[in-house]
XYZ file of C-alpha atoms in Angstrom:
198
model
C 17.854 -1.110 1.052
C 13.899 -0.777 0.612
C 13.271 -4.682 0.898
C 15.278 -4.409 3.906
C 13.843 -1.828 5.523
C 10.506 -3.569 4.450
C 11.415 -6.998 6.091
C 11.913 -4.957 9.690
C 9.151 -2.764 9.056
C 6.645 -4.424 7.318
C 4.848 -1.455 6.160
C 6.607 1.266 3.579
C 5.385 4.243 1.582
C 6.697 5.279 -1.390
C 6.801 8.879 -1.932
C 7.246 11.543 -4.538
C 6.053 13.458 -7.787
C 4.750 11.870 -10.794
C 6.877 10.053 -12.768
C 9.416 9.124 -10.472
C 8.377 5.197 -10.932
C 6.742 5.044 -7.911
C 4.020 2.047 -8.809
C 6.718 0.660 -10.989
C 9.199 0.097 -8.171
C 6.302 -1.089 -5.762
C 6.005 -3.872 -8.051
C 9.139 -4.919 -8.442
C 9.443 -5.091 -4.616
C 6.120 -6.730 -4.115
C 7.001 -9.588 -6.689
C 10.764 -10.052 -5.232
C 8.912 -10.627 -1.631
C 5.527 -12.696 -2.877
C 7.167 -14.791 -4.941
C 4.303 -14.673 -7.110
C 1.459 -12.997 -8.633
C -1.128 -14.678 -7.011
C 0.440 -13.255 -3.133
C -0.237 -9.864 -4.502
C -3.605 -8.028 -3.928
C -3.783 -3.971 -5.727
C -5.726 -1.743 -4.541
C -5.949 2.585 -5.212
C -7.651 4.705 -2.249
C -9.840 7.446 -3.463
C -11.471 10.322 -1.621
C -14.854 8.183 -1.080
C -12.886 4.945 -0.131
C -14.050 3.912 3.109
C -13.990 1.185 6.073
C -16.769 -0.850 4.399
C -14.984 -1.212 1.471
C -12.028 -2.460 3.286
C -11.959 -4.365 6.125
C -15.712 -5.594 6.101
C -19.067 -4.430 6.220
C -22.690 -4.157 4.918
C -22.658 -4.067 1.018
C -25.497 -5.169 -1.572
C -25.426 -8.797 -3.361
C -26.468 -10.297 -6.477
C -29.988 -10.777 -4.770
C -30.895 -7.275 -4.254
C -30.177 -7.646 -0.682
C -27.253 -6.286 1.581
C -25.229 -8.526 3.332
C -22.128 -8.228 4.963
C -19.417 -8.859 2.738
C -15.616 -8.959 3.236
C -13.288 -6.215 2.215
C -9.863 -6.113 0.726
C -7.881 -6.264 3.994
C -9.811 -9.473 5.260
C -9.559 -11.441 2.304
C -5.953 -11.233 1.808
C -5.184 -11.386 5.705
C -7.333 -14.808 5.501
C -5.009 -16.117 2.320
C -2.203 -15.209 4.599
C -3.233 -16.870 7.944
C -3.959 -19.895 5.933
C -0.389 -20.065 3.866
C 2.154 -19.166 6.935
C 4.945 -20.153 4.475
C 4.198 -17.739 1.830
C 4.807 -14.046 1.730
C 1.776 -11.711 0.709
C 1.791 -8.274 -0.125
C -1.103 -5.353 -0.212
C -0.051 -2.859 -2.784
C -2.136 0.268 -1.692
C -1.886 3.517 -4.393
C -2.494 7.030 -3.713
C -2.597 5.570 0.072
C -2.671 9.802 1.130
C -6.185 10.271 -1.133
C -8.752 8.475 1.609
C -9.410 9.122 5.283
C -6.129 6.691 6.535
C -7.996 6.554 9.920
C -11.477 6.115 8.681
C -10.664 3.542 6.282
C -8.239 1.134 8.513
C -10.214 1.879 11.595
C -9.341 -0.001 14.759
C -7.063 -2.283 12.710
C -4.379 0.357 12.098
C -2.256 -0.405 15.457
C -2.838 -3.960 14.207
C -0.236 -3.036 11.010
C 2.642 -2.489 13.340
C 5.314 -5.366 13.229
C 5.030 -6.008 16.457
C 1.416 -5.938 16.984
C 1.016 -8.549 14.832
C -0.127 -12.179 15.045
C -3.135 -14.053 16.889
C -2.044 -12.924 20.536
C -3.025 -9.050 19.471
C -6.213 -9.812 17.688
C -9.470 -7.417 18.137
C -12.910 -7.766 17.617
C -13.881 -6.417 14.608
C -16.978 -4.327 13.827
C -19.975 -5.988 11.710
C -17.838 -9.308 12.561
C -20.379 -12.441 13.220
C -19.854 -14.954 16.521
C -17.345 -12.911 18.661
C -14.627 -13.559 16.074
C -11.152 -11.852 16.889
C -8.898 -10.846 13.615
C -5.663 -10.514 13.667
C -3.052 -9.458 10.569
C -0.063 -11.952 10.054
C 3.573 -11.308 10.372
C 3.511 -12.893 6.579
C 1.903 -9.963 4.764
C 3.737 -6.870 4.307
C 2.211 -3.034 3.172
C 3.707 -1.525 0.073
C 2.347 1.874 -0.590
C 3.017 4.858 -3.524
C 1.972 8.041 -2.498
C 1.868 11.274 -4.775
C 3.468 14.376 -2.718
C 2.481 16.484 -5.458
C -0.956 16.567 -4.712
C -1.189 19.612 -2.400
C -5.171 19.180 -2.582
C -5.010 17.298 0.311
C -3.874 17.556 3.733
C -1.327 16.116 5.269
C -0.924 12.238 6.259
C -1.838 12.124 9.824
C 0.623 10.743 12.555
C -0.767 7.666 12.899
C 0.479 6.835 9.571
C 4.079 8.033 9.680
C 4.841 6.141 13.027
C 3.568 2.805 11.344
C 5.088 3.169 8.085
C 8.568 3.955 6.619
C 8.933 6.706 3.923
C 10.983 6.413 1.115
C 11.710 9.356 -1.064
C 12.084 8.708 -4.828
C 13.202 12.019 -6.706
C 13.761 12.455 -11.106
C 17.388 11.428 -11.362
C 18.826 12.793 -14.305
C 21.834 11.154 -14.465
C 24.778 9.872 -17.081
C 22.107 6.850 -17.477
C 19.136 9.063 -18.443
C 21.029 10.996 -21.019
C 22.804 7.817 -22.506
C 19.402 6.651 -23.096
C 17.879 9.696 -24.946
C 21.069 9.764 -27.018
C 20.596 5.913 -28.334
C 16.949 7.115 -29.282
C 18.628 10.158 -31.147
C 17.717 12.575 -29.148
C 19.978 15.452 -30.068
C 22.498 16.735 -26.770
C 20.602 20.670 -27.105
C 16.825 18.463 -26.325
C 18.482 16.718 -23.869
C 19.863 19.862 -21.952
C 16.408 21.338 -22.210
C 14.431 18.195 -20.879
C 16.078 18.075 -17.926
C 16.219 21.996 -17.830
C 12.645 22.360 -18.161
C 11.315 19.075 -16.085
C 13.861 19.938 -12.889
């Protein structure tokens, strides 16, 4: 149901407390739709994660000198125009930690399914000889976010309309216990793990 709704979509969140195999799951899905490792770019937004960083922008060299340099977004959108075949995915953690807006700038109604492709590019800022960027129908958006984290605020609206949400809870099933019990985990532990971590 999640690579489904990922194939229509393009863009997903994954959502929940720790421990619910958030990062673990977005991998799985990211390597059933890539293919293979090499289609798959990680990243993890942090509180100082910005624009710059990102998409492109001025950032020192090896010479001392600052220079404008591509960011994450650009560099796998590039591998992606280039290999229309191929499936890529972005793999963004703790996507809710940085500035959503800030850090995707004018390129966030560009994630939309059907904003994307060459007929919707924009000029992008710091970008050299008029160039227009575009993201392909080819790459697709898996994020993990951590709902846990009531330190910051909410994700804005922007994001929800662009993404899909997928809720992943603790599931403390007949599964969970079986596997304790092979480990030989006596039944009274078991009753008090899930007690204790519900």
């Amino acid at each position: 149901n999640i690579i489904a709704t990922l194939k229509v979509k393009k863009n997903i969140i994954l959502q929940g407390p720790p421990g619910t195999g958030k990062t673990f799951i977005s991998k799985k899905i990211a390597n059933k739709i890539a293919g293979k490792k090499e289609n798959i770019f990680s990243i993890q937004f942090h509180q100082s994660y910005s624009y710059e960083e990102f998409v492109i922008g001025y950032k020192p060299n090896s010479e001392g000198n600052f220079a404008i340099q591509k960011g994450s977004l650009i560099q796998i959108c590039e591998k992606a125009q280039q290999n229309e075949s191929e499936n890529f995915v972005m793999f963004i953690d703790e996507i809710n930690r940085a500035n959503i807006s800030k850090v995707f700038g004018e390129l966030l109604s560009l994630i939309e399914n059907d904003k994307r492709g060459p007929e919707n590019a924009v000029k992008i800022l710091y970008s050299e000889n008029d160039v227009n960027f575009y993201i392909p129908s080819n790459l697709y958006f898996i994020c993990a976010m951590n709902t846990a984290d009531r330190s910051l605020k909410m994700v804005d609206y922007a994001l929800r309309r662009r993404f899909s949400f997928i809720n992943l809870v603790p599931n403390f099933n007949n599964k969970f216990e079986a596997f304790l019990s092979e480990k030989g985990v006596s039944k009274k532990l078991i009753a008090s793990i899930i007690s204790k971590i519900s």
